[in-house]
Every structure is written in structure tokens, then in C-alpha cells.
mmCIF file of C-alpha atoms in Angstrom:
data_model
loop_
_atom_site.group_PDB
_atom_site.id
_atom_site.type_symbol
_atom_site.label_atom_id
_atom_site.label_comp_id
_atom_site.label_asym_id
_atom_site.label_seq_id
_atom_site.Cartn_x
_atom_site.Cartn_y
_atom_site.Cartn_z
ATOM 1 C CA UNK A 1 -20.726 3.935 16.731
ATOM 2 C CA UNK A 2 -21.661 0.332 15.989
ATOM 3 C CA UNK A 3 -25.348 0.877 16.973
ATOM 4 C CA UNK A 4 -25.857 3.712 14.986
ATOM 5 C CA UNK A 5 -24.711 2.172 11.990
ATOM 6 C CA UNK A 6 -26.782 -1.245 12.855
ATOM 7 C CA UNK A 7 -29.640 1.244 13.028
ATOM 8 C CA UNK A 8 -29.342 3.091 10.092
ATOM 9 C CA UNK A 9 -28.796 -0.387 8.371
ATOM 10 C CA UNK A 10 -32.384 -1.624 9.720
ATOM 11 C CA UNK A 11 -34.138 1.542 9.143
ATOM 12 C CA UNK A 12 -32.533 1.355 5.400
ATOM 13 C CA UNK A 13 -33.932 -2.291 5.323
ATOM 14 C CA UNK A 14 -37.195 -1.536 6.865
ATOM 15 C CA UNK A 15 -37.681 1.206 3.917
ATOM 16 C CA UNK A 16 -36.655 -0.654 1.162
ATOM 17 C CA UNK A 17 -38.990 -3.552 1.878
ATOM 18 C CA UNK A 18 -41.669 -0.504 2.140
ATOM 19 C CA UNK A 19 -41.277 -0.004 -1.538
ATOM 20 C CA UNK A 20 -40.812 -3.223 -2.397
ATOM 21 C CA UNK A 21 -44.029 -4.449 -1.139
ATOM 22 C CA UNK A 22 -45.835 -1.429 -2.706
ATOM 23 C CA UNK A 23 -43.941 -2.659 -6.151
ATOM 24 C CA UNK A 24 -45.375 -6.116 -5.554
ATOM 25 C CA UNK A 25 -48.583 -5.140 -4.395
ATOM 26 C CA UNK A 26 -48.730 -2.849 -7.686
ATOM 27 C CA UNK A 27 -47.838 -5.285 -9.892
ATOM 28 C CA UNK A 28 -50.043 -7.738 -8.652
ATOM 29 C CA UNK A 29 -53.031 -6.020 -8.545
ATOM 30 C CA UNK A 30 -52.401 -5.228 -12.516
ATOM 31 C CA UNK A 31 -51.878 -8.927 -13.002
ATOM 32 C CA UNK A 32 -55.094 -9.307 -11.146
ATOM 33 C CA UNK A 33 -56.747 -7.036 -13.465
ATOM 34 C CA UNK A 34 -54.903 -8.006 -16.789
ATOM 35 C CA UNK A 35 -56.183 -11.282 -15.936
ATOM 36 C CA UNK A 36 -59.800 -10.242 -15.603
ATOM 37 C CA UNK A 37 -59.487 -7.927 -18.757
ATOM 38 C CA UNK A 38 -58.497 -11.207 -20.795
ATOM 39 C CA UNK A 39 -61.027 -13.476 -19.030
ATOM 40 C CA UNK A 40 -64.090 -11.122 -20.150
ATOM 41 C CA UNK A 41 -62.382 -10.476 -23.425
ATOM 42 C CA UNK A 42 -61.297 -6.898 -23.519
ATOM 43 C CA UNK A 43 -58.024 -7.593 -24.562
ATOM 44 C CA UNK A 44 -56.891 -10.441 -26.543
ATOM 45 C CA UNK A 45 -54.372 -12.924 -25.197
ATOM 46 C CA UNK A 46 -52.535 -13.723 -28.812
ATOM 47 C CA UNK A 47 -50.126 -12.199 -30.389
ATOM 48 C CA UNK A 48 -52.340 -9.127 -32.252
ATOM 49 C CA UNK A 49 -52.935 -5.849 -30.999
ATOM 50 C CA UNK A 50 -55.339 -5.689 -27.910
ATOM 51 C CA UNK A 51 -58.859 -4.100 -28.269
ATOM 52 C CA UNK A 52 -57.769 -2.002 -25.025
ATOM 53 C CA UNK A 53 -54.524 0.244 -25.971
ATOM 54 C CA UNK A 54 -51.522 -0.481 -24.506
ATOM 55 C CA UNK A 55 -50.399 2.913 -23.464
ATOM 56 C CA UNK A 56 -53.838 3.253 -21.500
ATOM 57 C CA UNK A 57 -53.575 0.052 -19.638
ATOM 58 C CA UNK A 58 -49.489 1.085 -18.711
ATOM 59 C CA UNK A 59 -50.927 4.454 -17.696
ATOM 60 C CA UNK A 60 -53.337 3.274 -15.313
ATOM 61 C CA UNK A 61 -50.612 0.800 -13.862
ATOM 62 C CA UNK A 62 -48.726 3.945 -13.261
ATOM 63 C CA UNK A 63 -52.307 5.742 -11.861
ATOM 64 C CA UNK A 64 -52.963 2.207 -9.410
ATOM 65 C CA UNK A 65 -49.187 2.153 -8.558
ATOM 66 C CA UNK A 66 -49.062 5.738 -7.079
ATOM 67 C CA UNK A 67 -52.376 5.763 -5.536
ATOM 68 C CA UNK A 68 -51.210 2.281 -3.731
ATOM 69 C CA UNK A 69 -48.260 4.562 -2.765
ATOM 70 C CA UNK A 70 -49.808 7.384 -1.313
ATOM 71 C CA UNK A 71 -52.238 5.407 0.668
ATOM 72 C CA UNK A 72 -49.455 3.022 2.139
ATOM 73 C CA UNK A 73 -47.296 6.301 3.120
ATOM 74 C CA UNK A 74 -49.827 8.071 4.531
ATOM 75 C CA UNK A 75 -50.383 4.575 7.113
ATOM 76 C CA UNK A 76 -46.617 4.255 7.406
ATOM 77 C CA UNK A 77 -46.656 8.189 8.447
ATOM 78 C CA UNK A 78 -48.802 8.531 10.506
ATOM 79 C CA UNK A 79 -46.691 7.536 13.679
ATOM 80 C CA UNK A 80 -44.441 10.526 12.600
ATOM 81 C CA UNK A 81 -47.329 12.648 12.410
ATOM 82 C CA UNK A 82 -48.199 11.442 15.856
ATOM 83 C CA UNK A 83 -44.644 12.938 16.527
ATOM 84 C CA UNK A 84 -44.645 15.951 15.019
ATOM 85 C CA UNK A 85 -48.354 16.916 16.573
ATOM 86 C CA UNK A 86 -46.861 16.075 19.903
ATOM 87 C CA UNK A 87 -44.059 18.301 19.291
ATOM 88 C CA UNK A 88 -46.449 21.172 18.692
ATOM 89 C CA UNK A 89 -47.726 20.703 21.947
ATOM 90 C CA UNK A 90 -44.345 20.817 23.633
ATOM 91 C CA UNK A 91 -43.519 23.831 21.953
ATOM 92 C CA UNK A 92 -46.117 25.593 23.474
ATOM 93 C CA UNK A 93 -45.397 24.855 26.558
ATOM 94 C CA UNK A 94 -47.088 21.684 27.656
ATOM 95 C CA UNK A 95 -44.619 19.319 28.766
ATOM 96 C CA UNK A 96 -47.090 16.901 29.776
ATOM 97 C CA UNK A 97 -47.387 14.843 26.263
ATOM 98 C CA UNK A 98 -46.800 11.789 26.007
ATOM 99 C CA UNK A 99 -46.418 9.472 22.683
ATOM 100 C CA UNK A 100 -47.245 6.079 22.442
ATOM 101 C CA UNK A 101 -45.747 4.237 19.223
ATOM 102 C CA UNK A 102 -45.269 0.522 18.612
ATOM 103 C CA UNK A 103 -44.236 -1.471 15.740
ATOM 104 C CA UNK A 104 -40.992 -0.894 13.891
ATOM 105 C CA UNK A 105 -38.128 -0.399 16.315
ATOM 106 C CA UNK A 106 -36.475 2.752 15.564
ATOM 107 C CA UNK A 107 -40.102 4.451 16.163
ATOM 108 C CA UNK A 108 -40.555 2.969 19.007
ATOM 109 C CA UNK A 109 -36.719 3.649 20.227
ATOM 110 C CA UNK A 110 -38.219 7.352 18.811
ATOM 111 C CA UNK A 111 -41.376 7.844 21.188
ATOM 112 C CA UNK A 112 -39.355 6.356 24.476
ATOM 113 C CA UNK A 113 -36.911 9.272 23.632
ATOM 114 C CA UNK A 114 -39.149 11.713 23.034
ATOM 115 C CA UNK A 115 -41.300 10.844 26.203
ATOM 116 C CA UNK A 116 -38.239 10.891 28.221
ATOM 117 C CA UNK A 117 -37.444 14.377 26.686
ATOM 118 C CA UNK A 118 -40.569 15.716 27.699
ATOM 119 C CA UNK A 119 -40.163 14.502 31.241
ATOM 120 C CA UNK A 120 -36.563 15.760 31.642
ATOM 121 C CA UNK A 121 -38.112 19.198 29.789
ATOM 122 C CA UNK A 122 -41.116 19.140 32.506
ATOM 123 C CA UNK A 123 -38.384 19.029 35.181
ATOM 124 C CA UNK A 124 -36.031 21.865 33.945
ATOM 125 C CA UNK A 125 -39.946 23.869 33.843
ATOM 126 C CA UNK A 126 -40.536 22.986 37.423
ATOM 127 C CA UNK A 127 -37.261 24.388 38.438
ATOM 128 C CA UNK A 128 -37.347 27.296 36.620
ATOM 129 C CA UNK A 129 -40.398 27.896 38.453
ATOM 130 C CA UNK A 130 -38.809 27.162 41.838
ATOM 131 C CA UNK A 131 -35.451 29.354 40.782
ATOM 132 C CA UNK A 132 -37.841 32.607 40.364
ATOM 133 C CA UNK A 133 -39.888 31.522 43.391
ATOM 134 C CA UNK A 134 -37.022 31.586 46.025
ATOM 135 C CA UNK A 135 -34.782 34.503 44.125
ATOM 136 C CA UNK A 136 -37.854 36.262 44.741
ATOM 137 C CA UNK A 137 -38.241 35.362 48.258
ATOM 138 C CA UNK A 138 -34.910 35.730 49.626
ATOM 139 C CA UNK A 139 -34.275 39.134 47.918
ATOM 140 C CA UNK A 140 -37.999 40.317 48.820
ATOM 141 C CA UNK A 141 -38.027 38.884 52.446
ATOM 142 C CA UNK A 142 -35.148 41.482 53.798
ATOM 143 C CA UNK A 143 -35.946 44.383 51.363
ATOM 144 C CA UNK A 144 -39.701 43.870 52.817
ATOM 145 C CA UNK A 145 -38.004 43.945 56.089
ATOM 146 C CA UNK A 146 -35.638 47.257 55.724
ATOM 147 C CA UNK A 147 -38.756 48.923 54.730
ATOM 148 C CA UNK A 148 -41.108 47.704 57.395
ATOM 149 C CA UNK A 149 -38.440 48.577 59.971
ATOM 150 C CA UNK A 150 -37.112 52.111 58.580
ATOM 151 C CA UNK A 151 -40.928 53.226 58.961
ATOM 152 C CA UNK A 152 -41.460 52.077 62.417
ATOM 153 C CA UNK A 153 -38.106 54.095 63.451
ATOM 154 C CA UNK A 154 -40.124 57.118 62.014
ATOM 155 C CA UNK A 155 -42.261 57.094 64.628
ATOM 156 C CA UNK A 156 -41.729 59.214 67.953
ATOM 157 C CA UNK A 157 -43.365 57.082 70.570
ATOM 158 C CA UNK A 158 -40.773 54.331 70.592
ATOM 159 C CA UNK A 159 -38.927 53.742 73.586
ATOM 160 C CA UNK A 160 -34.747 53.687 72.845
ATOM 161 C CA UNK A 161 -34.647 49.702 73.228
ATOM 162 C CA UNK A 162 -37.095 49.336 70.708
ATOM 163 C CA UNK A 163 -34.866 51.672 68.751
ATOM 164 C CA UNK A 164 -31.830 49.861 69.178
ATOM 165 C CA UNK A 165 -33.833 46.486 68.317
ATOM 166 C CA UNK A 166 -35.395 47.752 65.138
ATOM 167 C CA UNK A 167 -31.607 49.317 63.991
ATOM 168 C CA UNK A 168 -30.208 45.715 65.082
ATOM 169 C CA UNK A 169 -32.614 44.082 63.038
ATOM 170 C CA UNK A 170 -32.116 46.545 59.928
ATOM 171 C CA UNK A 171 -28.303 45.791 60.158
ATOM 172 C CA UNK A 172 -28.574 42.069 60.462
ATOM 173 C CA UNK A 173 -31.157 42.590 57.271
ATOM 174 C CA UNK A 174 -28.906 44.736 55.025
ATOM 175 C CA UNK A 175 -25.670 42.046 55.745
ATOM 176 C CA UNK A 176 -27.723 39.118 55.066
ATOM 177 C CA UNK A 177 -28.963 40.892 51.353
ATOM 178 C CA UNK A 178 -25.446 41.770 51.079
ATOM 179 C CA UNK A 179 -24.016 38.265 51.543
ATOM 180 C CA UNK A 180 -26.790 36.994 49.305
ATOM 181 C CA UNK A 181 -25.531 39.294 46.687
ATOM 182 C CA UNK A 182 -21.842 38.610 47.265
ATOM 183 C CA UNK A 183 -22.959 34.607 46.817
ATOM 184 C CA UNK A 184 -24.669 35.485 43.698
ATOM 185 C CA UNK A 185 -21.616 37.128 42.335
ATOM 186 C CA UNK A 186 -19.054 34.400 43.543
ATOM 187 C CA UNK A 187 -21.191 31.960 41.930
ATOM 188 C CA UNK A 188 -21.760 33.653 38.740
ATOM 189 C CA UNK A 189 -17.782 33.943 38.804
ATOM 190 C CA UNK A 190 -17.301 30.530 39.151
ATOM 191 C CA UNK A 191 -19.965 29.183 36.922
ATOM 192 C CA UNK A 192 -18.093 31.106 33.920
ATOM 193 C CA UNK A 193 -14.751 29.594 35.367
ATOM 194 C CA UNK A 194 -12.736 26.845 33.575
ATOM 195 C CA UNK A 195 -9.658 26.726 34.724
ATOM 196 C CA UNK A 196 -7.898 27.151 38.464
ATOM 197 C CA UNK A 197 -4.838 29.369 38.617
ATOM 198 C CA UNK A 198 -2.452 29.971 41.540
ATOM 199 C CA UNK A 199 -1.903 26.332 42.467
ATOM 200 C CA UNK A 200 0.418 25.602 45.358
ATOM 201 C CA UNK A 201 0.829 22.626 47.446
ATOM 202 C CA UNK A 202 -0.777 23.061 50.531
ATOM 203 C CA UNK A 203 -1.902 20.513 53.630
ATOM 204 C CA UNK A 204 -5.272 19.572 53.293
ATOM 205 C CA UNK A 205 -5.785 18.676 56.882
ATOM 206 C CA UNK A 206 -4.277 21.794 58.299
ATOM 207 C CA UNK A 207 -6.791 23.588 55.995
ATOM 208 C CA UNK A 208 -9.575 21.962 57.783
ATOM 209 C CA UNK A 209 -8.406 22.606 61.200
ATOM 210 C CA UNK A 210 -8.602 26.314 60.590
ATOM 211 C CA UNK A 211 -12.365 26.035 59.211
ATOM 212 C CA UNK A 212 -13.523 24.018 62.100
ATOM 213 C CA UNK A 213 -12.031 26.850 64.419
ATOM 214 C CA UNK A 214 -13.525 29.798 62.439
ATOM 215 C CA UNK A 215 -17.003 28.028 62.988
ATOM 216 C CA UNK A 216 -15.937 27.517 66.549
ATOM 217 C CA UNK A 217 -18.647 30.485 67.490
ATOM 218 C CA UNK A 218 -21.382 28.401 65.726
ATOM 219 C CA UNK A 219 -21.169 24.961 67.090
ATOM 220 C CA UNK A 220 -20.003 26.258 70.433
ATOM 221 C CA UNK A 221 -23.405 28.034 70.858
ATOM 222 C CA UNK A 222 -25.337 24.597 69.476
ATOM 223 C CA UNK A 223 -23.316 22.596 71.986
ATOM 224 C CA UNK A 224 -22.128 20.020 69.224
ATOM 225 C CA UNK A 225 -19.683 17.512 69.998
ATOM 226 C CA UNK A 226 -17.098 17.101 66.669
ATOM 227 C CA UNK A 227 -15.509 14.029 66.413
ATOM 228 C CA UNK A 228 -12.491 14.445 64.004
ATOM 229 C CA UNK A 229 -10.130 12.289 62.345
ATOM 230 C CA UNK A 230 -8.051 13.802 59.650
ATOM 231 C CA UNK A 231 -4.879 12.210 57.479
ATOM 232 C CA UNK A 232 -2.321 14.005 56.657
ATOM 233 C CA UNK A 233 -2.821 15.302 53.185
ATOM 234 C CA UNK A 234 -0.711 17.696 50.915
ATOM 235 C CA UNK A 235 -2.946 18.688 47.838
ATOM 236 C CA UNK A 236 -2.568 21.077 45.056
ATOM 237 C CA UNK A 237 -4.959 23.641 44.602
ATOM 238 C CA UNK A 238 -5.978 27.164 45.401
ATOM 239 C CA UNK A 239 -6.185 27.284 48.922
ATOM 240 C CA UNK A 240 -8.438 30.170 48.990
ATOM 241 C CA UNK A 241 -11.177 28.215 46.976
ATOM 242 C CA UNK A 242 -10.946 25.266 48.421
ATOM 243 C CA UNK A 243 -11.677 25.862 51.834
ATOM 244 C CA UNK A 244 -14.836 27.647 50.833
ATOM 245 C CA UNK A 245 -16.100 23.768 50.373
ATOM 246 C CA UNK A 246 -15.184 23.067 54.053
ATOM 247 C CA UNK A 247 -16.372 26.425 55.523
ATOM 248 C CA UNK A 248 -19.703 26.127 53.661
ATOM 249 C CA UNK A 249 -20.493 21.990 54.609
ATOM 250 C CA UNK A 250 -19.991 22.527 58.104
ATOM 251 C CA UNK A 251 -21.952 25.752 58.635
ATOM 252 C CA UNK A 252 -24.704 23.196 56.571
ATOM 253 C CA UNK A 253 -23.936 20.354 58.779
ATOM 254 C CA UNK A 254 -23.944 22.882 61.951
ATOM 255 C CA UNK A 255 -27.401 24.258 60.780
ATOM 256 C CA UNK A 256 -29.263 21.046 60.640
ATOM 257 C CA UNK A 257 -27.499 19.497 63.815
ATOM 258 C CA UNK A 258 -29.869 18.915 66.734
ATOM 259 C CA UNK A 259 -28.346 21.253 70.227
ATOM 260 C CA UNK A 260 -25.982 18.615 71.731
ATOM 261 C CA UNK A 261 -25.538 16.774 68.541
ATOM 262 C CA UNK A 262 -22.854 15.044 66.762
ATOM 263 C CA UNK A 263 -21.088 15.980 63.702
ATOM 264 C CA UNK A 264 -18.193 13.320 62.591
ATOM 265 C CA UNK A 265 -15.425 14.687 60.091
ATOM 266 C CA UNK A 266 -12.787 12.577 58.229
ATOM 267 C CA UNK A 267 -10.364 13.067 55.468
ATOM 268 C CA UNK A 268 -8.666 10.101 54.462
ATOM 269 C CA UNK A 269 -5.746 9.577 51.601
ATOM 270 C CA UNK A 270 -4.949 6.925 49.031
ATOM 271 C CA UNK A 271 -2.521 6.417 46.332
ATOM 272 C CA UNK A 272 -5.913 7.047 44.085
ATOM 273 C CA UNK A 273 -7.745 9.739 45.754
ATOM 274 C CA UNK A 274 -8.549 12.091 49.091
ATOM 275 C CA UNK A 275 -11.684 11.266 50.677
ATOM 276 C CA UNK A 276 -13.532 13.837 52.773
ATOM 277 C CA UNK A 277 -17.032 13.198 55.108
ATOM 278 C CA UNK A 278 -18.775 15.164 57.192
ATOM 279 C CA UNK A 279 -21.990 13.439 58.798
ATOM 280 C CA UNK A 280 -24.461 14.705 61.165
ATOM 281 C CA UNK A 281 -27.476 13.668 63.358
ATOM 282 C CA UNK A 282 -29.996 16.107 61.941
ATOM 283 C CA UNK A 283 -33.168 15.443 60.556
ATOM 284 C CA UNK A 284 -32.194 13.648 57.203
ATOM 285 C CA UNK A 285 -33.537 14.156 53.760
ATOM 286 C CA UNK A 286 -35.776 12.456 51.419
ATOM 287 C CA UNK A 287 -35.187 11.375 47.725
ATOM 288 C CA UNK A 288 -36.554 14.523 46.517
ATOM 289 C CA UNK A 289 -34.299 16.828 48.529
ATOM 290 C CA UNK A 290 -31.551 14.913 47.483
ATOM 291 C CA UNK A 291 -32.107 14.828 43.768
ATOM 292 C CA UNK A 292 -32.389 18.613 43.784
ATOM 293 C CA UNK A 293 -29.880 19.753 46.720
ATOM 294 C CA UNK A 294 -27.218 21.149 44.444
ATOM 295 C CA UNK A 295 -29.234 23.322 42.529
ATOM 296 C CA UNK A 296 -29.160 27.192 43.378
ATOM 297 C CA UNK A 297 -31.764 28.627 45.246
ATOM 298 C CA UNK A 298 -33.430 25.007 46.290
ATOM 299 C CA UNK A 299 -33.856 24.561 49.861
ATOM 300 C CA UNK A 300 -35.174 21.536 51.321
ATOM 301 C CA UNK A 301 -37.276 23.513 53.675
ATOM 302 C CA UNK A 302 -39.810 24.942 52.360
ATOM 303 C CA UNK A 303 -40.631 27.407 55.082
ATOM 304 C CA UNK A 304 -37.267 28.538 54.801
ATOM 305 C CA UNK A 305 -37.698 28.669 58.815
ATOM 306 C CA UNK A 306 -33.679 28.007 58.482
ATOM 307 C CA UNK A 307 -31.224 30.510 57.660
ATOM 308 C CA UNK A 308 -29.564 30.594 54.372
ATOM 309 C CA UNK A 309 -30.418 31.130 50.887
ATOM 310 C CA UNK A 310 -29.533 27.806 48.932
ATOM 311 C CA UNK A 311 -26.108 28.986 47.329
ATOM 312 C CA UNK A 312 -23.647 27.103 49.035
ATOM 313 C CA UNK A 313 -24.379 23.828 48.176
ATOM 314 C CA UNK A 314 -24.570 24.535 44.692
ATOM 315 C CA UNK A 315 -21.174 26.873 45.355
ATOM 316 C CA UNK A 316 -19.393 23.445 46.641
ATOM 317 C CA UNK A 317 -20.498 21.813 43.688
ATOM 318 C CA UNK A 318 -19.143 24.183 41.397
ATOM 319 C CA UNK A 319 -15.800 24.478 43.157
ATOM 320 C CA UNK A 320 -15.620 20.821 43.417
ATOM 321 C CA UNK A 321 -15.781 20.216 39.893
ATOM 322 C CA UNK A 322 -13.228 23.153 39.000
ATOM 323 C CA UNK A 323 -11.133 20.648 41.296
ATOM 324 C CA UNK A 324 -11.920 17.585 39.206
ATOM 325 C CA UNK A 325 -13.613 15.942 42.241
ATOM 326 C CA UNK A 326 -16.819 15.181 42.817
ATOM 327 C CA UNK A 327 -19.298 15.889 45.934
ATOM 328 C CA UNK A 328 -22.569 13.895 46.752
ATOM 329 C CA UNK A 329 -24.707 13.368 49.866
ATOM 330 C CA UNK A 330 -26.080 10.279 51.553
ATOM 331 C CA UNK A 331 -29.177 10.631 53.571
ATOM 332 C CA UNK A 332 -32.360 9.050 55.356
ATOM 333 C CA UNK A 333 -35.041 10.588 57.061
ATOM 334 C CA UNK A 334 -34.605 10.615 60.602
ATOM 335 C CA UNK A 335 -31.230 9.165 60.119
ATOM 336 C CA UNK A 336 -28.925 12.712 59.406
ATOM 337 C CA UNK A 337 -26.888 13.261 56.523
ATOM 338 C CA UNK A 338 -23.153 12.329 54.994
ATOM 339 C CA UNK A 339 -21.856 14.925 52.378
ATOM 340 C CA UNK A 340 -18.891 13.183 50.491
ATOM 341 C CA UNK A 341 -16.002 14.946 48.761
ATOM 342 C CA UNK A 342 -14.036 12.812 46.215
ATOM 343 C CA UNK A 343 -10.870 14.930 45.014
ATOM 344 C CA UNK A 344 -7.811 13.063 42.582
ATOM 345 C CA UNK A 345 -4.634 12.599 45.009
#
């Protein structure tokens, strides 16, 4: 609050000596000239009337004093006009501007906000374009799929294990559109969700127990050695949507584990906070994966050669936050990756 007002008090100051100095320059370009007038004789310097009237020589005073105005304004605008051109620009639709301004400080405290609007305003662009890009691919890719299959079965010279294939393929299609859907929803739902209900006091570590043996199937047929270490832990929550945050970071940390890898899981407790990790010995991310790894749809690889859709991470996010925790990830490439859950004690 103290800044603001220190800036409104130097942009008051850097206005009023504006019109100040146009006031002084005014006045003493009319001395200027009253002096010259006198010195050649047009006007007399005693006490009688002047040979040029008054109310003409006050009237061009007025005439000097507003041109001097207008021309001083339109220097001391332009800078905003700079501004406003730019902002044209962004409006329709290129983000690339950029504004330049030095001088007075609250214009140049202007253009590095307005250049730092456009690049946060480019970045929302670019993935807007990459939500419609994979929404489009990972509803297309199994519709595409169903179809290309359901024709194939039409045909009368396949043998009955090509049959069975084909159907196996078609079911494994329609579930994994179906769960996409079902993520969409749940997400959607949460999104739109404030407030938890049903809190109980539950234990923590016992929760995670039970996720590592659901994924049992998963890591068992990966060969992956998990090293676990768990306090004892009695939170308050929902117990149902919480251990949608464990089920979904190991099937991530399972997915991007090497065959015969490591995956290392702690939950720790202090009189401030509960501390979860999970790290693995996959193939690491760079700062650009990182930045963007919560958002929906965004999927580090590209080739989306992995399975998934890029909903969960942004589904532990959300839940996270309904918890009043927090969840980040620290990662190298080459090195694997730690996901981090931070949740009040």
C-alpha cells in the first residue's frame, strides 16, 4: 500500500512540474517578445496606452500558451500512444509485441508490465494450442481405432484368432475412451470444488499400503524393486480422495521406471506437516516438462508412445490443493524424478 501511494505521489509530481514548465516556458517566451515589441517600439514602455492593444497582446499569450501546450503533450504522449498501438496489436492476437519505454519511472515500470503481460499472454496461447492438440488426439486416436477395427471384423476371410485379437483390441479401446471420459468428468468435478466434506481421521500410512498392493499387478510385471519407509500418520481427510493422489503417482512413477528399476516411497510426520516422496530411476525431465507437468492434457512425451492421457497429474494437483497441501516434482535428465506432497499435520 505504501508503494502505490509513493507512486501516485511521483506521478502527481512528475505532472505538475509538466505544467509548470509549460507556464514558465509560456511566460517567458511573452517576456521574450514583450521585450522585443518595446525594443523596436511597438509598444511604449511608460505609463500611456501602448500603440499595440492590450487585449490583443493577452490574447496571443493565451494563443502561444496553448499551442506550447499542445505541442509539449503531444511529446509527453507519445510513450502512451506507443502503449495503446501495442495494445491493438495484442488484441488481435499477436502476442509477440514488445514495448520499449524509458524516461519517467512509472512508464517505464508501465512497458516492463506490459511486456511481461504479453509474454505470460503468449504462454496461456501456446497452451491453448497444446490443450486442443492432445484433447484431440487422445479422443481421436481410439475412436480412429474402434472404427478401423469394427471394419476389419466385417470381413469374412479372417481367421478366429485374428477375430479374437481385433475384439481384444476394440475392448481395450472403448475402456481406455471410457476412463478418459470418466477423468474428464472427475476433474471437471473437482475443478468446480471448494470445499471437502466427509472428513474422518484416517491412517495415512495404512492408506498407502493398500495403493502399493492394488498396483502390485503393475510393478510386479516391470520387475521394480520398492523400497518403502512410511511413519505412522493419522490425517483428516476424505479417504476416498486422497488416495487417488497415491494411486495416480505411482502408476506415473511405475510408467516411467526402467524393468528392474527402483522406486523409493516415504511419508514422514512433523509437528508442522506430513511429507510424502516417491522417486524413481526413469528417464528424468527437463525444465520445460517440469514447468508445464500439471497442466491437463500436457504430456512430456510427445509421441505419446506411453500410455495415459495427461489427467492425473493435473488431478493430484487439484486434490492436493482441496487438501491445503501442495505437490511439486524434482527432476534431471537422466537422473529420474521425485514428486513431493506437502499436506498441514
Amino acid at each position: 500500500m505504501r508503494d502505490f501511494f509513493t507512486k501516485r505521489l511521483s506521478l502527481a509530481i512528475t505532472l505538475v512540474m509538466f505544467v509548470f514548465g509549460v507556464m514558465m516556458a509560456t511566460v517567458l517566451v511573452a517576456a521574450v517578445i514583450t521585450f522585443a515589441l518595446q525594443h523596436l517600439g511597438i509598444i511604449s514602455n511608460h505609463s500611456q496606452l501602448p500603440v499595440f492593444p492590450l487585449i490583443t497582446f493577452l490574447g496571443f499569450c493565451i494563443l502561444l500558451g496553448t499551442s506550447l501546450t499542445a505541442f509539449l503533450s503531444k511529446k509527453a504522449l507519445n510513450p502512451i500512444r506507443t502503449v495503446i498501438d501495442a495494445t491493438h496489436k495484442v488484441a488481435g492476437g499477436d502476442f509477440s509485441v514488445q514495448v520499449n519505454i524509458k524516461g519517467i519511472g512509472e512508464l517505464e515500470e508501465l512497458s516492463h508490465s506490459f511486456n511481461k503481460m504479453t509474454q505470460e499472454l503468449s504462454g496461456i496461447e501456446t497452451l491453448r494450442s497444446d490443450f486442443v492438440n492432445n484433447f484431440s488426439h487422445e479422443f481421436k486416436t481410439p475412436i480412429v481405432s474402434l472404427r478401423g477395427f469394427a471394419k476389419l471384423l466385417k470381413e469374412n476371410n479372417l481367421t478366429e484368432v485374428e477375430r479374437q485379437e481385433y475384439l481384444d483390441i476394440i475392448i481395450t479401446e472403448s475402456e481406455r475412451l471410457a476412463a478418459l471420459s470418466t477423468n474428464v468428468l472427475i476433474l471437471s468435478k473437482y475443478e468446480n470444488l471448494e470445499i471437502i466434506t466427509e472428513k474422518a481421521p484416517f491412517r495415512l500410512d495404512e492408506q498407502i499400503r493398500k495403493s502399493i498392493v492394488l498396483m502390485e499387478p503393475k510393478w510386479s510385471a516391470k520387475e521394480i524393486h520398492l523400497n518403502v519407509e512410511l511413519d505412522e500418520v493419522i490425517f483428516n481427510g476424505n479417504e476416498d480422495l486422497t488416495q487417488q493422489i497415491w494411486l495416480n503417482l505411482l502408476d506415473n512413477a511405475i510408467k516411467f521406471s526402467d524393468s528392474g528399476g527402483k522406486i523409493d516411497i516415504t511419508l514422514t510426520n512433523t509437528k508442522e506437516e506430513i511429507c510424502f516422496s516417491i522417486q524413481d530411476n526413469g528417464p528424468g525431465m527437463d525444465d520445460h516438462t517440469k514447468k508445464h507437468l500439471f497442466d491437463k492434457f500436457y504430456q512430456g512425451d510427445t509421441s505419446h508412445s506411453q500410455s495415459g492421457n495427461g489427467l492425473g497429474l493435473a488431478l493430484v494437483k487439484r486434490i492436493v490443493e482441496l487438501c491445503d497441501g501442495r505437490i511439486y516434482a524434482e527432476s534431471e535428465k537422466g537422473k529420474g524424478s521425485t514428486f513431493i506432497v506437502r499436506l498441514l499435520a
